[in-house]
Each structure stands twice: as structure tokens, then as C-alpha cells.
PDB file of C-alpha atoms in Angstrom:
ATOM      1  CA  MET A  13      53.628-108.914 -25.701  1.00 55.00           C
ATOM      2  CA  THR A  14      55.112-105.641 -25.775  1.00 56.00           C
ATOM      3  CA  ALA A  15      58.320-104.875 -25.300  1.00 53.00           C
ATOM      4  CA  GLU A  16      57.589-101.400 -23.264  1.00 62.00           C
ATOM      5  CA  THR A  17      55.260-103.466 -20.317  1.00 80.00           C
ATOM      6  CA  GLY A  18      56.323-106.842 -20.754  1.00 91.00           C
ATOM      7  CA  PHE A  19      53.074-108.432 -20.756  1.00 96.00           C
ATOM      8  CA  ILE A  20      49.707-109.254 -23.097  1.00 96.00           C
ATOM      9  CA  SER A  21      46.424-107.585 -22.092  1.00 96.00           C
ATOM     10  CA  ARG A  22      43.841-110.568 -22.435  1.00 97.00           C
ATOM     11  CA  PHE A  23      39.684-110.727 -22.085  1.00 98.00           C
ATOM     12  CA  VAL A  24      38.402-113.423 -20.661  1.00 98.00           C
ATOM     13  CA  THR A  25      34.331-113.598 -20.627  1.00 97.00           C
ATOM     14  CA  ALA A  26      32.692-114.587 -17.216  1.00 98.00           C
ATOM     15  CA  ARG A  27      29.870-116.758 -16.375  1.00 97.00           C
ATOM     16  CA  ASP A  28      27.051-113.836 -16.733  1.00 96.00           C
ATOM     17  CA  GLY A  29      28.768-112.451 -20.104  1.00 97.00           C
ATOM     18  CA  LEU A  30      31.030-109.638 -18.091  1.00 98.00           C
ATOM     19  CA  LYS A  31      34.595-109.049 -19.689  1.00 98.00           C
ATOM     20  CA  LEU A  32      37.259-109.760 -17.320  1.00 98.00           C
ATOM     21  CA  HIS A  33      41.194-108.496 -17.795  1.00 98.00           C
ATOM     22  CA  LEU A  34      44.007-110.067 -16.800  1.00 98.00           C
ATOM     23  CA  ARG A  35      47.858-109.437 -17.636  1.00 98.00           C
ATOM     24  CA  ASP A  36      49.750-112.454 -19.140  1.00 97.00           C
ATOM     25  CA  TYR A  37      53.562-112.194 -18.722  1.00 97.00           C
ATOM     26  CA  GLY A  38      56.033-114.544 -19.971  1.00 96.00           C
ATOM     27  CA  PRO A  39      56.290-117.512 -22.441  1.00 92.00           C
ATOM     28  CA  LEU A  40      52.810-119.050 -23.311  1.00 90.00           C
ATOM     29  CA  ALA A  41      54.573-122.541 -24.101  1.00 88.00           C
ATOM     30  CA  ALA A  42      56.733-122.112 -20.560  1.00 90.00           C
ATOM     31  CA  THR A  43      56.915-125.794 -18.982  1.00 92.00           C
ATOM     32  CA  ALA A  44      57.708-124.143 -15.361  1.00 95.00           C
ATOM     33  CA  LEU A  45      54.892-123.999 -13.140  1.00 97.00           C
ATOM     34  CA  PRO A  46      52.558-120.870 -13.628  1.00 98.00           C
ATOM     35  CA  VAL A  47      52.044-118.647 -11.097  1.00 98.00           C
ATOM     36  CA  VAL A  48      48.306-116.491 -10.617  1.00 98.00           C
ATOM     37  CA  CYS A  49      47.941-113.387  -8.802  1.00 98.00           C
ATOM     38  CA  LEU A  50      45.241-112.070  -6.837  1.00 98.00           C
ATOM     39  CA  PRO A  51      44.784-108.311  -5.620  1.00 98.00           C
ATOM     40  CA  GLY A  52      42.958-107.240  -2.680  1.00 97.00           C
ATOM     41  CA  LEU A  53      39.410-105.733  -2.905  1.00 95.00           C
ATOM     42  CA  ALA A  54      39.825-102.026  -4.481  1.00 95.00           C
ATOM     43  CA  ARG A  55      43.269-103.158  -6.194  1.00 96.00           C
ATOM     44  CA  THR A  56      44.337-104.356  -9.682  1.00 98.00           C
ATOM     45  CA  ALA A  57      47.012-106.330 -11.612  1.00 98.00           C
ATOM     46  CA  ALA A  58      48.884-103.556 -11.686  1.00 97.00           C
ATOM     47  CA  ASP A  59      50.306-104.158  -8.098  1.00 97.00           C
ATOM     48  CA  PHE A  60      52.277-107.312  -9.271  1.00 98.00           C
ATOM     49  CA  HIS A  61      54.341-106.052 -12.301  1.00 97.00           C
ATOM     50  CA  GLU A  62      57.459-106.011 -10.722  1.00 97.00           C
ATOM     51  CA  LEU A  63      57.053-109.586  -9.252  1.00 98.00           C
ATOM     52  CA  ALA A  64      55.590-110.975 -12.442  1.00 98.00           C
ATOM     53  CA  LEU A  65      57.999-109.529 -14.617  1.00 97.00           C
ATOM     54  CA  ALA A  66      60.420-110.863 -12.444  1.00 97.00           C
ATOM     55  CA  LEU A  67      59.362-114.397 -11.901  1.00 97.00           C
ATOM     56  CA  ALA A  68      58.430-114.561 -16.163  1.00 97.00           C
ATOM     57  CA  GLU A  69      62.223-113.322 -17.069  1.00 94.00           C
ATOM     58  CA  ASP A  70      64.008-115.672 -14.574  1.00 91.00           C
ATOM     59  CA  GLY A  71      67.305-116.840 -17.167  1.00 88.00           C
ATOM     60  CA  ALA A  72      66.819-120.023 -15.813  1.00 89.00           C
ATOM     61  CA  THR A  73      63.201-121.191 -14.988  1.00 93.00           C
ATOM     62  CA  PRO A  74      60.806-118.273 -17.435  1.00 94.00           C
ATOM     63  CA  ARG A  75      57.276-119.043 -16.627  1.00 96.00           C
ATOM     64  CA  ARG A  76      53.547-117.581 -17.213  1.00 97.00           C
ATOM     65  CA  VAL A  77      52.532-115.388 -14.618  1.00 98.00           C
ATOM     66  CA  LEU A  78      48.821-114.388 -14.865  1.00 98.00           C
ATOM     67  CA  ALA A  79      47.598-111.142 -12.850  1.00 98.00           C
ATOM     68  CA  LEU A  80      43.835-110.188 -12.601  1.00 98.00           C
ATOM     69  CA  ASP A  81      41.792-107.298 -12.573  1.00 98.00           C
ATOM     70  CA  TYR A  82      38.232-108.471 -10.782  1.00 98.00           C
ATOM     71  CA  ARG A  83      34.810-107.269 -12.090  1.00 98.00           C
ATOM     72  CA  GLY A  84      34.637-103.662 -11.501  1.00 98.00           C
ATOM     73  CA  ARG A  85      38.328-102.874 -10.714  1.00 97.00           C
ATOM     74  CA  GLY A  86      41.126-101.791 -13.437  1.00 97.00           C
ATOM     75  CA  LEU A  87      40.235-102.827 -17.236  1.00 97.00           C
ATOM     76  CA  SER A  88      37.816-105.233 -15.996  1.00 98.00           C
ATOM     77  CA  GLU A  89      33.777-104.444 -16.841  1.00 98.00           C
ATOM     78  CA  TYR A  90      32.028-102.912 -14.104  1.00 98.00           C
ATOM     79  CA  ASP A  91      28.953-104.812 -13.114  1.00 97.00           C
ATOM     80  CA  ARG A  92      25.690-103.025 -13.250  1.00 97.00           C
ATOM     81  CA  ASP A  93      24.869-104.654  -9.939  1.00 97.00           C
ATOM     82  CA  TRP A  94      27.255-103.881  -7.185  1.00 96.00           C
ATOM     83  CA  LYS A  95      25.696-106.910  -5.231  1.00 96.00           C
ATOM     84  CA  ASN A  96      27.705-109.134  -7.379  1.00 97.00           C
ATOM     85  CA  TYR A  97      31.235-107.785  -6.127  1.00 96.00           C
ATOM     86  CA  ASP A  98      30.979-110.335  -4.306  1.00 94.00           C
ATOM     87  CA  ILE A  99      33.367-113.483  -3.238  1.00 94.00           C
ATOM     88  CA  ARG A 100      31.207-115.972  -4.510  1.00 96.00           C
ATOM     89  CA  VAL A 101      30.949-114.419  -7.984  1.00 97.00           C
ATOM     90  CA  GLU A 102      34.599-113.562  -7.970  1.00 98.00           C
ATOM     91  CA  LEU A 103      35.473-117.080  -7.287  1.00 98.00           C
ATOM     92  CA  ASP A 104      33.886-117.912 -10.206  1.00 98.00           C
ATOM     93  CA  ASP A 105      35.520-115.475 -12.348  1.00 98.00           C
ATOM     94  CA  VAL A 106      38.765-116.943 -11.092  1.00 98.00           C
ATOM     95  CA  MET A 107      38.029-120.471 -12.044  1.00 98.00           C
ATOM     96  CA  GLN A 108      36.243-119.485 -15.489  1.00 98.00           C
ATOM     97  CA  VAL A 109      40.010-117.467 -16.587  1.00 98.00           C
ATOM     98  CA  LEU A 110      41.672-120.689 -15.203  1.00 98.00           C
ATOM     99  CA  VAL A 111      39.575-122.487 -17.667  1.00 97.00           C
ATOM    100  CA  ALA A 112      40.177-120.052 -20.676  1.00 97.00           C
ATOM    101  CA  THR A 113      43.856-119.223 -20.163  1.00 97.00           C
ATOM    102  CA  GLY A 114      44.433-123.177 -19.994  1.00 96.00           C
ATOM    103  CA  ILE A 115      46.048-123.539 -16.818  1.00 96.00           C
ATOM    104  CA  ASP A 116      45.315-126.499 -14.458  1.00 96.00           C
ATOM    105  CA  GLU A 117      47.795-125.802 -11.503  1.00 97.00           C
ATOM    106  CA  ALA A 118      49.766-122.875 -10.179  1.00 98.00           C
ATOM    107  CA  VAL A 119      50.948-120.997  -7.663  1.00 98.00           C
ATOM    108  CA  PHE A 120      48.555-118.642  -6.301  1.00 98.00           C
ATOM    109  CA  VAL A 121      49.638-115.330  -5.073  1.00 98.00           C
ATOM    110  CA  GLY A 122      46.989-113.539  -2.880  1.00 98.00           C
ATOM    111  CA  THR A 123      47.180-110.321  -1.225  1.00 98.00           C
ATOM    112  CA  SER A 124      44.105-109.175   1.354  1.00 96.00           C
ATOM    113  CA  ARG A 125      41.289-110.150  -0.895  1.00 96.00           C
ATOM    114  CA  GLY A 126      42.967-112.470  -2.894  1.00 98.00           C
ATOM    115  CA  GLY A 127      44.299-114.615  -0.341  1.00 97.00           C
ATOM    116  CA  LEU A 128      40.197-115.073   0.781  1.00 97.00           C
ATOM    117  CA  LEU A 129      40.197-116.342  -2.796  1.00 97.00           C
ATOM    118  CA  THR A 130      42.819-118.466  -2.756  1.00 98.00           C
ATOM    119  CA  MET A 131      40.976-120.151   0.236  1.00 97.00           C
ATOM    120  CA  ALA A 132      38.265-120.544  -1.327  1.00 96.00           C
ATOM    121  CA  LEU A 133      39.481-122.063  -4.243  1.00 97.00           C
ATOM    122  CA  ALA A 134      41.214-124.677  -2.068  1.00 97.00           C
ATOM    123  CA  VAL A 135      37.697-126.072  -1.592  1.00 95.00           C
ATOM    124  CA  ALA A 136      36.502-125.299  -4.664  1.00 95.00           C
ATOM    125  CA  ARG A 137      39.064-127.015  -6.699  1.00 95.00           C
ATOM    126  CA  PRO A 138      41.711-127.991  -4.735  1.00 94.00           C
ATOM    127  CA  ALA A 139      43.604-129.730  -7.499  1.00 95.00           C
ATOM    128  CA  ALA A 140      44.691-126.025  -8.843  1.00 97.00           C
ATOM    129  CA  ILE A 141      46.384-125.233  -5.961  1.00 98.00           C
ATOM    130  CA  ARG A 142      50.109-125.881  -6.105  1.00 98.00           C
ATOM    131  CA  GLY A 143      51.495-123.099  -3.673  1.00 98.00           C
ATOM    132  CA  VAL A 144      50.577-120.172  -1.699  1.00 98.00           C
ATOM    133  CA  VAL A 145      51.604-116.923  -0.907  1.00 98.00           C
ATOM    134  CA  PHE A 146      49.186-115.167   1.598  1.00 98.00           C
ATOM    135  CA  ASN A 147      50.167-111.115   1.654  1.00 98.00           C
ATOM    136  CA  ASP A 148      48.906-109.530   4.683  1.00 98.00           C
ATOM    137  CA  VAL A 149      45.653-111.746   5.239  1.00 98.00           C
ATOM    138  CA  GLY A 150      44.937-114.924   6.602  1.00 97.00           C
ATOM    139  CA  PRO A 151      41.959-117.099   7.979  1.00 97.00           C
ATOM    140  CA  VAL A 152      41.166-114.297  11.102  1.00 96.00           C
ATOM    141  CA  ILE A 153      40.612-110.736   9.857  1.00 94.00           C
ATOM    142  CA  ASP A 154      41.129-108.123  12.427  1.00 92.00           C
ATOM    143  CA  ALA A 155      38.350-105.824  12.125  1.00 89.00           C
ATOM    144  CA  ARG A 156      40.257-102.802  12.799  1.00 89.00           C
ATOM    145  CA  GLY A 157      41.537-103.049   9.215  1.00 91.00           C
ATOM    146  CA  LEU A 158      38.285-103.374   7.553  1.00 89.00           C
ATOM    147  CA  LEU A 159      36.889-100.340   9.343  1.00 90.00           C
ATOM    148  CA  ARG A 160      39.998 -98.350   7.920  1.00 90.00           C
ATOM    149  CA  ILE A 161      39.725 -99.956   4.552  1.00 91.00           C
ATOM    150  CA  ARG A 162      35.568 -99.052   4.527  1.00 89.00           C
ATOM    151  CA  GLY A 163      36.754 -95.290   5.860  1.00 89.00           C
ATOM    152  CA  TYR A 164      38.513 -94.567   2.248  1.00 89.00           C
ATOM    153  CA  VAL A 165      37.422 -97.006  -0.477  1.00 88.00           C
ATOM    154  CA  GLY A 166      34.718 -94.945  -2.602  1.00 85.00           C
ATOM    155  CA  LYS A 167      35.541 -91.299  -0.522  1.00 89.00           C
ATOM    156  CA  LEU A 168      39.017 -90.401  -1.432  1.00 90.00           C
ATOM    157  CA  PRO A 169      39.467 -86.859  -2.711  1.00 91.00           C
ATOM    158  CA  VAL A 170      40.044 -86.914  -6.318  1.00 91.00           C
ATOM    159  CA  PRO A 171      43.510 -85.303  -6.904  1.00 96.00           C
ATOM    160  CA  ARG A 172      44.440 -83.024  -9.802  1.00 95.00           C
ATOM    161  CA  SER A 173      47.463 -84.986 -10.520  1.00 95.00           C
ATOM    162  CA  PHE A 174      49.323 -87.978  -9.219  1.00 96.00           C
ATOM    163  CA  SER A 175      51.640 -86.219  -7.144  1.00 96.00           C
ATOM    164  CA  GLU A 176      48.861 -84.648  -5.647  1.00 97.00           C
ATOM    165  CA  GLY A 177      47.374 -88.340  -5.252  1.00 96.00           C
ATOM    166  CA  ALA A 178      50.741 -89.521  -3.485  1.00 97.00           C
ATOM    167  CA  GLU A 179      50.172 -86.315  -1.074  1.00 97.00           C
ATOM    168  CA  ILE A 180      46.661 -87.772  -0.040  1.00 96.00           C
ATOM    169  CA  LEU A 181      47.403 -91.197   0.064  1.00 96.00           C
ATOM    170  CA  LYS A 182      50.614 -90.347   2.382  1.00 96.00           C
ATOM    171  CA  ARG A 183      48.270 -88.364   4.697  1.00 94.00           C
ATOM    172  CA  LEU A 184      46.207 -91.540   4.906  1.00 92.00           C
ATOM    173  CA  SER A 185      48.888 -93.855   5.153  1.00 94.00           C
ATOM    174  CA  ASP A 186      52.076 -92.850   6.508  1.00 93.00           C
ATOM    175  CA  GLN A 187      51.657 -94.019   9.741  1.00 93.00           C
ATOM    176  CA  GLN A 188      51.099 -97.774   8.291  1.00 95.00           C
ATOM    177  CA  PHE A 189      54.159 -97.125   5.764  1.00 97.00           C
ATOM    178  CA  PRO A 190      56.652 -94.810   7.266  1.00 96.00           C
ATOM    179  CA  VAL A 191      59.456 -96.245   5.321  1.00 95.00           C
ATOM    180  CA  PHE A 192      57.652 -95.011   2.089  1.00 96.00           C
ATOM    181  CA  GLY A 193      59.315 -92.302   0.369  1.00 96.00           C
ATOM    182  CA  ASP A 194      58.181 -90.091  -2.576  1.00 95.00           C
ATOM    183  CA  ALA A 195      58.994 -92.534  -5.063  1.00 95.00           C
ATOM    184  CA  GLU A 196      56.564 -95.093  -3.193  1.00 96.00           C
ATOM    185  CA  TRP A 197      53.891 -92.702  -2.800  1.00 97.00           C
ATOM    186  CA  GLU A 198      53.635 -91.706  -6.588  1.00 96.00           C
ATOM    187  CA  GLN A 199      53.621 -95.745  -7.399  1.00 96.00           C
ATOM    188  CA  MET A 200      50.750 -96.334  -5.254  1.00 96.00           C
ATOM    189  CA  ALA A 201      49.108 -93.344  -6.661  1.00 96.00           C
ATOM    190  CA  ARG A 202      49.488 -94.119  -9.965  1.00 96.00           C
ATOM    191  CA  ARG A 203      48.031 -97.733  -8.779  1.00 96.00           C
ATOM    192  CA  THR A 204      45.381 -95.911  -7.109  1.00 96.00           C
ATOM    193  CA  TRP A 205      43.653 -93.696  -9.679  1.00 96.00           C
ATOM    194  CA  THR A 206      44.290 -93.972 -13.752  1.00 95.00           C
ATOM    195  CA  ASP A 207      43.604 -91.400 -16.327  1.00 92.00           C
ATOM    196  CA  ARG A 208      40.269 -91.470 -18.295  1.00 83.00           C
ATOM    197  CA  ASP A 209      39.833 -88.494 -20.509  1.00 82.00           C
ATOM    198  CA  GLY A 210      42.063 -86.379 -19.075  1.00 84.00           C
ATOM    199  CA  SER A 211      40.994 -86.454 -15.547  1.00 90.00           C
ATOM    200  CA  LEU A 212      41.984 -89.123 -12.593  1.00 95.00           C
ATOM    201  CA  LYS A 213      39.365 -91.333 -11.541  1.00 94.00           C
ATOM    202  CA  PRO A 214      39.745 -94.316  -8.630  1.00 95.00           C
ATOM    203  CA  ASP A 215      41.139 -97.509 -11.134  1.00 96.00           C
ATOM    204  CA  TYR A 216      37.832 -99.324  -9.592  1.00 96.00           C
ATOM    205  CA  ASP A 217      33.907 -99.002  -8.990  1.00 95.00           C
ATOM    206  CA  ILE A 218      33.537 -96.779  -6.471  1.00 93.00           C
ATOM    207  CA  ARG A 219      30.065 -98.844  -5.728  1.00 94.00           C
ATOM    208  CA  LEU A 220      32.508-101.576  -3.826  1.00 93.00           C
ATOM    209  CA  LEU A 221      31.876 -99.453  -0.859  1.00 90.00           C
ATOM    210  CA  LYS A 222      28.155-100.679  -0.433  1.00 91.00           C
ATOM    211  CA  GLY A 223      29.590-104.493  -0.244  1.00 88.00           C
ATOM    212  CA  LEU A 224      31.759-102.814   2.516  1.00 86.00           C
ATOM    213  CA  GLU A 225      28.948-100.484   4.160  1.00 87.00           C
ATOM    214  CA  GLU A 226      26.451-104.170   4.307  1.00 85.00           C
ATOM    215  CA  LEU A 227      29.206-105.555   6.803  1.00 82.00           C
ATOM    216  CA  ASP A 228      28.278-105.692  10.282  1.00 80.00           C
ATOM    217  CA  LEU A 229      31.501-104.795  12.331  1.00 78.00           C
ATOM    218  CA  GLU A 230      30.016-105.398  15.298  1.00 79.00           C
ATOM    219  CA  ALA A 231      29.708-108.856  14.865  1.00 80.00           C
ATOM    220  CA  PRO A 232      32.488-111.955  14.905  1.00 80.00           C
ATOM    221  CA  LEU A 233      33.407-111.990  11.423  1.00 81.00           C
ATOM    222  CA  PRO A 234      33.631-115.452  10.245  1.00 84.00           C
ATOM    223  CA  VAL A 235      37.197-117.692  10.934  1.00 91.00           C
ATOM    224  CA  LEU A 236      38.357-119.473   8.113  1.00 95.00           C
ATOM    225  CA  TRP A 237      40.779-122.035   9.221  1.00 96.00           C
ATOM    226  CA  THR A 238      38.372-124.578   7.707  1.00 95.00           C
ATOM    227  CA  TYR A 239      39.437-123.452   4.171  1.00 96.00           C
ATOM    228  CA  PHE A 240      43.201-122.626   5.341  1.00 97.00           C
ATOM    229  CA  ASP A 241      43.610-126.600   6.709  1.00 95.00           C
ATOM    230  CA  ALA A 242      42.545-126.999   3.140  1.00 96.00           C
ATOM    231  CA  LEU A 243      45.772-126.071   2.220  1.00 97.00           C
ATOM    232  CA  LYS A 244      48.228-128.116   4.259  1.00 95.00           C
ATOM    233  CA  ALA A 245      49.622-130.078   1.429  1.00 95.00           C
ATOM    234  CA  VAL A 246      51.175-127.275  -0.266  1.00 97.00           C
ATOM    235  CA  PRO A 247      54.311-125.147   0.476  1.00 98.00           C
ATOM    236  CA  MET A 248      53.370-121.641   1.695  1.00 98.00           C
ATOM    237  CA  LEU A 249      54.749-118.413   2.460  1.00 98.00           C
ATOM    238  CA  ALA A 250      52.545-115.790   4.615  1.00 98.00           C
ATOM    239  CA  ILE A 251      53.816-112.687   4.661  1.00 98.00           C
ATOM    240  CA  ARG A 252      52.622-110.102   7.385  1.00 98.00           C
ATOM    241  CA  GLY A 253      53.540-106.270   7.089  1.00 98.00           C
ATOM    242  CA  ALA A 254      54.742-105.256  10.529  1.00 97.00           C
ATOM    243  CA  ASN A 255      52.219-102.473  10.992  1.00 97.00           C
ATOM    244  CA  SER A 256      48.873-104.214   9.819  1.00 97.00           C
ATOM    245  CA  ASP A 257      45.932-103.836  10.940  1.00 95.00           C
ATOM    246  CA  LEU A 258      44.282-106.880   9.210  1.00 96.00           C
ATOM    247  CA  LEU A 259      46.974-109.653   9.800  1.00 97.00           C
ATOM    248  CA  ASP A 260      47.261-110.123  13.324  1.00 96.00           C
ATOM    249  CA  GLU A 261      50.958-111.303  14.819  1.00 96.00           C
ATOM    250  CA  LYS A 262      49.078-114.179  16.634  1.00 97.00           C
ATOM    251  CA  THR A 263      47.325-115.204  13.577  1.00 97.00           C
ATOM    252  CA  LEU A 264      50.196-115.342  11.342  1.00 98.00           C
ATOM    253  CA  GLN A 265      51.936-117.556  14.064  1.00 97.00           C
ATOM    254  CA  GLU A 266      49.253-119.598  14.225  1.00 97.00           C
ATOM    255  CA  MET A 267      49.578-120.111  10.426  1.00 97.00           C
ATOM    256  CA  ALA A 268      52.821-121.238  10.791  1.00 97.00           C
ATOM    257  CA  GLU A 269      51.858-124.120  13.698  1.00 96.00           C
ATOM    258  CA  ARG A 270      49.301-125.072  12.220  1.00 96.00           C
ATOM    259  CA  HIS A 271      50.958-125.980   8.500  1.00 96.00           C
ATOM    260  CA  PRO A 272      54.299-128.141   8.475  1.00 90.00           C
ATOM    261  CA  GLY A 273      55.453-126.020   5.138  1.00 94.00           C
ATOM    262  CA  CYS A 274      54.444-122.350   6.077  1.00 97.00           C
ATOM    263  CA  ASP A 275      57.228-120.289   6.110  1.00 97.00           C
ATOM    264  CA  ILE A 276      56.479-116.660   7.694  1.00 97.00           C
ATOM    265  CA  CYS A 277      57.635-113.806   6.776  1.00 97.00           C
ATOM    266  CA  THR A 278      57.113-109.850   8.638  1.00 97.00           C
ATOM    267  CA  VAL A 279      58.166-106.374   6.425  1.00 97.00           C
ATOM    268  CA  PRO A 280      59.126-103.909   8.837  1.00 97.00           C
ATOM    269  CA  GLY A 281      57.917-100.413   8.492  1.00 97.00           C
ATOM    270  CA  GLN A 282      55.093-101.488   5.991  1.00 97.00           C
ATOM    271  CA  GLY A 283      51.495-101.685   7.139  1.00 97.00           C
ATOM    272  CA  HIS A 284      48.627-103.110   4.915  1.00 96.00           C
ATOM    273  CA  ALA A 285      49.429-104.791   2.422  1.00 96.00           C
ATOM    274  CA  PRO A 286      53.298-104.981   1.999  1.00 97.00           C
ATOM    275  CA  LEU A 287      54.606-104.273  -1.438  1.00 97.00           C
ATOM    276  CA  LEU A 288      55.807-107.514  -3.311  1.00 97.00           C
ATOM    277  CA  GLY A 289      58.191-105.755  -5.610  1.00 95.00           C
ATOM    278  CA  SER A 290      61.544-105.300  -3.846  1.00 95.00           C
ATOM    279  CA  LYS A 291      64.258-107.574  -4.104  1.00 96.00           C
ATOM    280  CA  ASP A 292      64.023-109.583  -0.736  1.00 96.00           C
ATOM    281  CA  MET A 293      60.116-109.886  -1.814  1.00 97.00           C
ATOM    282  CA  ILE A 294      60.814-111.246  -5.200  1.00 97.00           C
ATOM    283  CA  ARG A 295      63.486-113.342  -3.737  1.00 97.00           C
ATOM    284  CA  ARG A 296      61.480-114.996  -0.879  1.00 97.00           C
ATOM    285  CA  ILE A 297      58.217-115.688  -3.677  1.00 98.00           C
ATOM    286  CA  GLY A 298      60.903-116.980  -5.986  1.00 97.00           C
ATOM    287  CA  LYS A 299      62.007-119.280  -3.384  1.00 97.00           C
ATOM    288  CA  LEU A 300      58.360-120.477  -2.589  1.00 97.00           C
ATOM    289  CA  VAL A 301      57.816-121.008  -6.131  1.00 98.00           C
ATOM    290  CA  ALA A 302      60.556-123.471  -6.775  1.00 96.00           C
ATOM    291  CA  ARG A 303      59.751-125.176  -3.430  1.00 97.00           C
ATOM    292  CA  ALA A 304      56.053-125.342  -4.962  1.00 97.00           C
ATOM    293  CA  GLU A 305      57.734-126.785  -8.427  1.00 95.00           C
ATOM    294  CA  ARG A 306      60.187-129.482  -6.567  1.00 94.00           C
ATOM    295  CA  GLN A 307      57.082-130.698  -4.966  1.00 93.00           C
ATOM    296  CA  ALA A 308      54.695-130.897  -7.725  1.00 88.00           C
ATOM    297  CA  ALA A 309      57.225-132.894  -9.959  1.00 86.00           C
ATOM    298  CA  GLY A 310      58.143-135.451  -7.184  1.00 78.00           C
TER     299      GLY A 310
END
């Protein structure tokens, strides 16, 4: 682990031979319940950096935290076949990572697509999940949010600098995130583009767009309550951005009604998906992790 970053970069081989990257925070030998962080569609492990550091370096209970780059994102290898940017393939990738890193059970923190993967894992390997944080995602997806995401993934203009990138993101999303200042937009830019050979490129394979283009957003989207109900036995925290167009307030309330151990939280001034690095978010997620740990031990 490097002192500068606070994590080790690890590479795991997927079933089809593709190299997957993950950030591994905290002591390998920690006895506390580990946490696995799964990002949004075109996002990377970097989104969880502040949260992962706080959980891994907690003085009382240091724990191992993994944050994944899915195939075609971040430092993971890009797939030659864009059709493999598919939730079923990515679910298998997550399971390969768990086996390779020796994690039998964990608390899962899923932002957007990461939450969908967590619900799928609840059916495929229920024993692996001891607690869940859903960040702006639930069993019912609002098509408006997908339409907006489809409008920009793989289509953003390429900035000449991160500050120009911050301006691009601000113009695109300031209605969703009116509370963001320059520092937040700059951080988002640094986690959207990466410096490759002296020029900025999106930190994901722009062919992710092809999968989104195939979605028929006129047809009803699948409803995943059956998958959600598979998580009834574990503690849960569901977070919604107050300006979200992907997770409806009604769905959030229904999640709390259907799940006896589900706490809900709405983040003012943020949309899809809220940042998890603030002191308040870290405290809330830390409480959920502690609750899951007590239940797992009991």
C-alpha cells in the first residue's frame, strides 16, 4: 500500500481472461467485516476513495475495503466485444473478484449500476451479502434518468484541461447538483476523464454507449422487487439525491416499507448520484456497516 494513495492496485483475471482492476484498501488481515464498493455505469473505483479510506483507516475498527473498476472502465482492460458490457458478465466478474481476493462475505455499497449488480448477487450468491448501501438506485428505475445518461455517455466533448472538464460537467449537470462548488466539479472532472499520453480521455470505453442505445426506453423497464426482496434479512441503507431522475421518491419509500431493516436518506442539493465522501455520508454508511457487523456476529 502506498502512503500517497492509501490503497494497493490489484488485477484479477475474469473468466474470459480479461484483466480487471480493483483498489484494495486497509489491512489484509483485518478481522472486521469487509466492504465492497461497486460504481455506476461509466464510473470507476475512484468515486469511493474518501469513503474507502475512512472505513479502512478507522482507528477502532480498521477493515478491508475493495473498490472495483468494471471491465472497460478505469484501469480494467477494455473488452474487444462491447456486448460483454452486460450486467450478467459483470456479475460474474464481481464473483471472480470475491473468490480471487478471498472475500466470502461483505457489506456491498452500490451506486446506480452497482446497486443493480448487488441485487443480482443477492439471488446468485445470497450468503456473500451481509449488508447493503444503495446509492440512488432501487428496484424501479426511472426511464428519465436513463435517457439523460444515454444523452452524454461516450458523447462528452474532450476537454483540454481538468478545469475545462469541470466547466463541461457543470453546464451539463448544475441543475442536478446546485450545491456543488468549483472543488466538487473539479473532482468530478478528474474522475470522468483521465490523462493518457498527455491528452484527456474518458476513463471508460466509449462503446458503453452501444449497450445504452439498444435499450428501448419506450417499453416498460424491468421491475426488480423480487431481487430486492432477496435482501430482506440484511441491514440496508438507501440513499437518494433529492434531485434524482433515476430513483423516484415513491420507490425509496416503498423500499423502506418492504424492508424492515432499511434506513433511508435523501441528500439535499444533489441528483444522480450523490457523492459519498462527505463526513455525513461516511458517518451514515459507517453506522450501517457497524449494524451489519453486529448482526453477522450475532
